[in-house]
Structure formats: structure tokens, C-alpha cells
XYZ file of C-alpha atoms in Angstrom:
369
model
C 61.750 -43.401 25.239
C 63.938 -44.012 28.254
C 67.137 -46.047 28.242
C 68.460 -47.333 31.555
C 72.232 -47.531 31.956
C 73.961 -49.535 34.697
C 77.467 -48.069 35.073
C 80.434 -48.439 37.397
C 80.543 -45.395 39.664
C 83.545 -43.086 39.422
C 85.595 -41.938 36.433
C 84.090 -44.758 34.363
C 80.527 -43.470 34.673
C 81.632 -39.830 34.367
C 83.128 -40.515 30.937
C 79.846 -41.997 29.703
C 77.697 -39.261 31.234
C 79.659 -36.574 29.411
C 78.713 -38.193 26.075
C 74.980 -38.595 26.715
C 73.436 -35.116 26.143
C 74.234 -35.067 22.418
C 72.798 -38.546 21.948
C 69.646 -37.708 23.909
C 69.066 -34.576 21.849
C 69.645 -36.279 18.496
C 67.445 -39.298 19.257
C 64.750 -37.824 21.518
C 65.756 -40.245 24.251
C 66.192 -39.877 28.000
C 69.094 -41.832 29.509
C 68.654 -42.870 33.135
C 72.072 -43.546 34.673
C 72.449 -45.834 37.662
C 75.939 -45.423 39.133
C 76.800 -48.518 41.114
C 79.648 -50.004 43.106
C 81.359 -53.080 41.754
C 79.246 -55.697 43.521
C 76.052 -53.669 43.111
C 76.719 -53.465 39.389
C 77.233 -57.189 39.047
C 73.959 -57.820 40.844
C 72.336 -55.032 38.825
C 72.788 -57.011 35.612
C 69.862 -59.099 36.832
C 67.650 -56.012 36.694
C 66.021 -53.947 33.978
C 68.656 -52.047 31.991
C 69.485 -51.419 28.340
C 73.240 -50.845 28.449
C 75.630 -52.058 31.109
C 79.260 -51.925 32.113
C 80.883 -55.292 32.637
C 84.099 -55.973 34.526
C 86.346 -58.290 32.539
C 86.576 -60.674 35.506
C 82.838 -61.411 35.263
C 82.846 -62.444 31.625
C 82.975 -66.222 32.098
C 79.970 -66.373 34.424
C 77.963 -63.824 32.422
C 78.522 -65.713 29.168
C 77.579 -69.004 30.815
C 74.260 -67.472 31.891
C 73.485 -65.892 28.474
C 72.970 -62.466 30.026
C 74.186 -60.431 27.021
C 72.850 -59.846 23.518
C 75.031 -60.744 20.532
C 76.132 -57.393 19.070
C 76.983 -58.138 15.451
C 73.418 -59.349 14.855
C 72.308 -55.908 16.092
C 74.635 -54.147 13.654
C 77.678 -53.416 15.818
C 81.204 -54.554 14.951
C 84.629 -53.707 16.337
C 86.913 -51.544 14.202
C 90.686 -51.653 13.631
C 91.338 -48.494 15.664
C 90.623 -50.371 18.909
C 93.805 -51.802 20.467
C 93.587 -55.506 19.514
C 94.679 -57.043 22.832
C 91.816 -55.296 24.660
C 89.278 -57.242 22.571
C 90.582 -60.683 23.599
C 87.516 -61.546 25.689
C 84.831 -59.743 23.685
C 83.877 -62.793 21.621
C 82.191 -65.995 22.742
C 81.353 -69.036 20.607
C 81.899 -67.011 17.453
C 79.727 -64.064 18.500
C 80.555 -60.550 19.685
C 79.066 -59.677 23.075
C 81.238 -56.916 24.536
C 83.283 -53.924 23.496
C 86.198 -52.392 25.467
C 85.213 -48.916 26.631
C 87.415 -47.811 29.538
C 91.045 -48.907 29.300
C 91.849 -49.592 32.912
C 95.229 -51.321 33.038
C 97.909 -51.602 35.686
C 100.662 -48.994 35.713
C 103.462 -48.091 38.100
C 102.523 -44.975 40.089
C 105.577 -43.362 41.650
C 106.830 -40.159 43.238
C 109.057 -38.364 40.727
C 111.146 -36.632 43.382
C 112.031 -39.826 45.225
C 112.862 -41.564 41.954
C 115.061 -38.641 40.869
C 116.895 -38.596 44.183
C 117.485 -42.338 43.770
C 119.086 -41.649 40.374
C 116.200 -42.446 38.024
C 114.894 -40.072 35.355
C 111.119 -39.840 34.801
C 109.672 -42.971 33.188
C 113.027 -44.749 33.252
C 112.096 -47.321 35.865
C 112.610 -50.331 33.624
C 112.584 -53.431 35.817
C 111.536 -54.948 39.122
C 115.107 -54.487 40.326
C 114.854 -50.753 39.574
C 111.645 -50.607 41.620
C 113.302 -52.401 44.526
C 116.329 -50.087 44.392
C 114.145 -46.970 44.596
C 112.071 -48.415 47.451
C 115.189 -49.357 49.424
C 116.544 -45.850 48.818
C 113.285 -44.427 50.228
C 113.722 -46.560 53.351
C 117.172 -45.091 53.896
C 115.489 -41.672 53.889
C 113.011 -42.970 56.495
C 110.203 -43.015 53.930
C 107.822 -45.760 52.872
C 109.061 -47.704 49.873
C 106.413 -49.870 48.195
C 102.902 -49.124 49.441
C 100.264 -51.631 48.428
C 96.668 -52.768 48.855
C 96.315 -55.706 51.225
C 92.692 -55.166 52.179
C 90.974 -57.858 50.078
C 91.904 -61.242 48.651
C 91.210 -59.906 45.171
C 93.658 -57.007 45.639
C 96.349 -59.233 47.177
C 96.263 -61.502 44.117
C 95.745 -58.897 41.393
C 98.464 -56.467 42.490
C 100.995 -59.317 42.490
C 100.238 -60.438 38.926
C 102.544 -57.973 37.087
C 105.438 -59.381 39.141
C 104.410 -62.957 38.391
C 104.116 -62.260 34.665
C 107.536 -60.586 34.620
C 108.999 -63.887 35.802
C 107.112 -65.791 33.107
C 104.597 -67.374 35.464
C 100.808 -67.433 35.540
C 97.903 -68.620 37.675
C 96.553 -71.324 35.374
C 97.653 -73.247 32.284
C 95.904 -73.277 28.912
C 93.339 -75.743 30.251
C 92.676 -73.586 33.352
C 94.484 -75.954 35.694
C 96.084 -74.039 38.617
C 99.839 -73.401 38.415
C 100.597 -71.656 41.700
C 102.883 -74.243 43.309
C 105.696 -73.910 40.792
C 109.316 -72.731 41.036
C 108.605 -69.622 38.950
C 105.629 -68.642 41.145
C 107.735 -69.151 44.264
C 110.546 -67.007 42.848
C 108.135 -64.207 41.908
C 106.537 -64.265 45.355
C 109.964 -63.996 46.998
C 110.672 -60.872 44.945
C 107.271 -59.416 45.821
C 107.882 -60.160 49.484
C 111.182 -58.297 49.310
C 109.473 -55.388 47.578
C 106.645 -55.018 50.108
C 109.098 -55.386 52.995
C 110.127 -51.810 52.165
C 106.618 -50.489 52.772
C 103.180 -51.289 54.122
C 99.591 -51.820 53.063
C 97.047 -48.998 52.829
C 93.622 -48.145 51.480
C 93.570 -46.696 47.973
C 92.959 -43.072 49.018
C 95.726 -43.154 51.631
C 98.043 -44.867 49.196
C 97.629 -42.132 46.578
C 98.073 -39.368 49.151
C 101.259 -40.958 50.504
C 102.901 -41.111 47.081
C 101.695 -37.672 45.985
C 103.051 -36.018 49.131
C 106.360 -37.908 49.114
C 105.692 -40.163 52.064
C 105.935 -43.264 49.880
C 107.846 -44.140 46.727
C 105.500 -46.208 44.546
C 102.718 -48.696 44.012
C 101.142 -50.796 41.290
C 97.873 -49.036 40.471
C 95.456 -47.958 37.752
C 95.091 -44.805 35.564
C 91.559 -44.258 36.881
C 93.007 -43.597 40.333
C 94.951 -40.477 39.473
C 95.380 -37.948 36.665
C 98.849 -36.335 36.745
C 98.971 -32.593 36.191
C 101.852 -30.502 34.887
C 103.379 -29.881 38.314
C 102.323 -33.150 39.972
C 104.952 -34.901 42.051
C 103.388 -38.250 41.157
C 103.086 -39.788 37.707
C 102.895 -43.240 36.221
C 104.708 -45.408 33.718
C 103.976 -48.753 32.112
C 105.435 -51.870 33.683
C 108.231 -53.217 31.506
C 107.802 -56.900 32.292
C 111.529 -57.172 33.040
C 112.972 -58.581 36.246
C 116.328 -56.878 35.748
C 118.084 -54.752 33.132
C 119.221 -57.779 31.148
C 115.945 -59.718 31.387
C 113.572 -60.509 28.580
C 110.600 -58.102 28.606
C 107.227 -59.820 28.979
C 103.623 -58.649 28.764
C 102.921 -57.844 32.404
C 100.217 -55.174 32.595
C 96.911 -56.494 33.944
C 93.659 -55.417 32.339
C 90.853 -54.084 34.493
C 89.041 -52.953 31.364
C 85.421 -51.919 31.738
C 83.428 -53.283 28.843
C 80.054 -52.225 27.465
C 77.320 -54.683 26.576
C 73.590 -54.850 25.964
C 71.652 -57.153 28.328
C 69.668 -59.841 26.559
C 66.687 -58.675 28.650
C 66.726 -55.136 27.170
C 63.409 -54.114 25.636
C 65.062 -51.401 23.516
C 67.950 -53.194 21.832
C 67.795 -51.153 18.598
C 68.177 -47.851 20.455
C 70.678 -49.384 22.871
C 72.972 -50.384 20.009
C 72.693 -46.849 18.601
C 73.863 -45.587 21.985
C 76.687 -48.137 22.019
C 77.865 -46.963 18.582
C 77.739 -43.357 19.808
C 79.744 -44.067 22.962
C 82.349 -46.074 21.031
C 82.749 -43.450 18.286
C 86.383 -42.278 18.077
C 85.509 -38.566 18.166
C 83.102 -39.017 21.077
C 85.658 -41.035 23.010
C 88.378 -38.439 22.457
C 86.060 -35.839 23.988
C 85.872 -37.892 27.212
C 89.625 -37.652 27.874
C 89.472 -34.273 29.730
C 86.799 -35.823 31.947
C 88.893 -38.865 32.908
C 88.032 -41.123 29.987
C 90.608 -43.742 28.974
C 89.670 -44.973 25.485
C 91.104 -48.210 24.113
C 91.706 -46.477 20.776
C 94.973 -45.651 19.058
C 93.470 -42.496 17.503
C 92.654 -41.138 20.974
C 95.757 -42.216 22.896
C 98.236 -41.192 20.187
C 96.511 -37.973 19.221
C 98.962 -35.027 19.278
C 96.543 -32.675 21.024
C 95.713 -35.287 23.650
C 99.382 -35.984 24.343
C 100.194 -32.270 24.668
C 97.643 -31.942 27.437
C 97.819 -35.471 28.870
C 101.265 -36.913 28.117
C 100.582 -39.875 30.437
C 98.279 -41.346 27.775
C 101.373 -42.446 25.855
C 102.117 -44.677 28.855
C 98.517 -45.914 28.969
C 98.694 -46.859 25.293
C 101.892 -48.843 25.869
C 100.351 -50.630 28.841
C 97.170 -51.458 26.918
C 99.184 -52.896 24.040
C 100.878 -55.369 26.389
C 97.936 -56.105 28.653
C 96.806 -59.491 29.949
C 93.317 -60.368 31.162
C 92.936 -62.233 34.422
C 91.842 -65.880 33.993
C 88.433 -66.039 32.342
C 86.915 -68.525 34.763
C 83.553 -68.434 36.489
C 85.266 -69.305 39.786
C 87.549 -66.256 39.794
C 86.183 -64.834 43.069
C 86.569 -68.193 44.816
C 90.034 -68.549 43.254
C 91.138 -65.288 44.901
C 89.478 -66.251 48.190
C 91.698 -69.349 48.267
C 94.951 -67.924 46.928
C 94.792 -64.513 48.663
C 94.942 -65.773 52.281
C 97.706 -68.259 51.451
C 99.759 -65.556 49.736
C 99.171 -63.246 52.683
C 100.341 -65.961 55.091
C 103.553 -66.297 53.075
C 104.068 -62.539 52.938
C 103.634 -62.029 56.686
C 105.712 -65.132 57.568
C 102.782 -67.049 59.082
C 103.692 -69.808 56.634
C 106.651 -70.588 54.450
C 106.214 -69.778 50.762
C 106.474 -73.483 49.893
C 103.816 -74.481 52.444
C 101.422 -71.672 51.511
C 101.581 -72.336 47.777
C 101.303 -76.101 48.191
C 98.149 -75.571 50.261
C 96.742 -73.124 47.716
C 97.487 -75.501 44.833
C 95.644 -78.368 46.513
C 92.587 -76.231 47.275
C 92.529 -74.674 43.797
C 92.729 -78.060 42.112
C 89.678 -79.108 44.105
C 87.877 -75.882 43.155
C 88.535 -76.176 39.422
C 88.178 -79.949 39.162
């Protein structure tokens, strides 16, 4: 028997591939792995596959189209070792359709040497004001402060969200009505504008290189981008959700979790669910850590051996515990394509913040009406 897997290319697929040989041997199965880019993968869910990775931002549209099999009816259930907040979008209409596999979540990537010179000990950057202070210090040394992704509407919106959440704002209300033209959103965008004024935009690879080689101070990024080593000059810490030292901490880390599901079109659902159970097994997931795996499991992220070799997983665990999923709306791509350009216009002074957000609010209300 052959099982076809549609996986997100990169560290996400590598973690799965490491776990396949044992399963293939034990079950006399051949796993065919298709490693796809983000858009290719989304389109690939229309094709013939037995296990797929799903980006959390696709969940609303995928559920609406009944593309996934209900897992509990196939014999799979979530266990208590999985960090609860990561399962927030796994259920739909009382059924279980997804399981959190790769714990991608925003973290603060920063250069340790610049932070130390600015007076901050490792992992003691505890607020947005601390971040701004370090970035302004870098500028005084003729270095880049905050380096960020400004290449797509999705990145412009997503990388701002930890700042917005720290101020207590959000993109939509409980009924998914847009909430971008509000005083709290305006205040958060002013802070973000001040932060990025210390730096510049860059592609992901250039961004990582700049921080690692002490050309830039920091960015908001993801664990899958970089694995710190013992003598690395760059490391990451969880975002505190605090604006300043005396502020209330808020959940501010954004989930980019890659989920696993079984397409409703799979012709081998029984074997596919056996593979899903294998990949989600705590021991199997722990074995993926040296290969870039980021399990959403307490037993993996708090394991003493893991933390001796990969101390940054303590940070990942903290970030996953206080993570927030982006709005679960089918129009998420269109939402970003409206908000991103208006935010960018405010950030580059093409428009005032008030004008840009008022325009975005009007367009988003029409979109979500």
C-alpha cells in the first residue's frame, strides 16, 4: 500500500520524514511525500492524498468545504499532554478534524550582543518599550534596529499582531466584525511605526543573516526560521504581551501552527489514521526535535534532556501556552489584502494613521458583511 502525504516544505516536512521509516517498516507501507510551498499545499488539498498539513489560517474555508475527515470516528482523540491552547481550532461542529503537529508561534529573535551592550541580559526583554530601547541603542551604534518583513500584505499584518495584542486590541470582535479603526489599534500602530523607524524591511533570509551577524538588533519571527546553537549570537524569547514594565501582560504570541488532517477523499483512511497516531506519539515527536521538530507537547518541550540540548524550547513552550490564532474566517486572505496596504500607507506616511484605518475599516466591513 502507498500513502500520499502533502506536507509544507522546510523544517515542517523534515520532522515528519524523520518519523516515517519506522512506520513504513512496521506496517508494510510506502509513504510518498510531496513537499509543497504554502500556496501549492493549499491547492494540493484538492488532489489525491491521505494525510495533509493544514495552515491554521485555512481552517475556516476548509471546514466550510468539508475537505477533512472527522478523526474521532476513525479512532483518534487528542490527549492531555498537548498544550490546550494549540487545539482551539481543531474542532468543528462538535467533531475533531485536525491535530496540532508543528508548534510554529511568534517569538522575538534578537542579537544577544546588541542586547547586552544596551544593558539587557539574555531573555530579559520584557516589553515593547524594552524592544524600542534596544533598537534605538542600535541606531546610535549605526546599526539597524528593528528589521521586519514588509514584502506581502499577509506579513505586514501578521508581524504587527503581537504589538496589537499587547495593547489589548484585535482585528475583529466576537462576531467577526472588523475592529481596526479604534483608538487601541491606532495607538498600537503608532508604537509599531516608532519601532520600525529604527530599521528597515528585508526578506526572511536577509533578515536572519543581519541579526545573526550583528547588523540588526531584532525582529518578530518564528522558531522554524532559526535554531540557536551554543555559541550563536542570535537567540529568541517569548513575547511578554506587555507594553511597558508596569503594564498588564497579555497573550500576544501568534500561532502559525501546522496541523495534520486526513482528507475526506482519502481511500486509505484506516492506515492514514494509524500514521497520524504514529506521528503524534509523544516519543516519536520527541525524536523529531534534533531535526527541527517543534512539538506542541509538554512532555517534549519540558523534557530535561531536550532542554539541556535545546534550551530555547522552554521559550517555545511559554509562547505556545499564550498563543492566539489569527481570525478563523474564510476571507482571511482578502482581509490582509485590504488591511496590509492601508497599514503600509500609514507606516510610510503616504496616509495618516486615522485616514488609513478608517479606509480599511470601511472596506473590511463591506468584505465581511
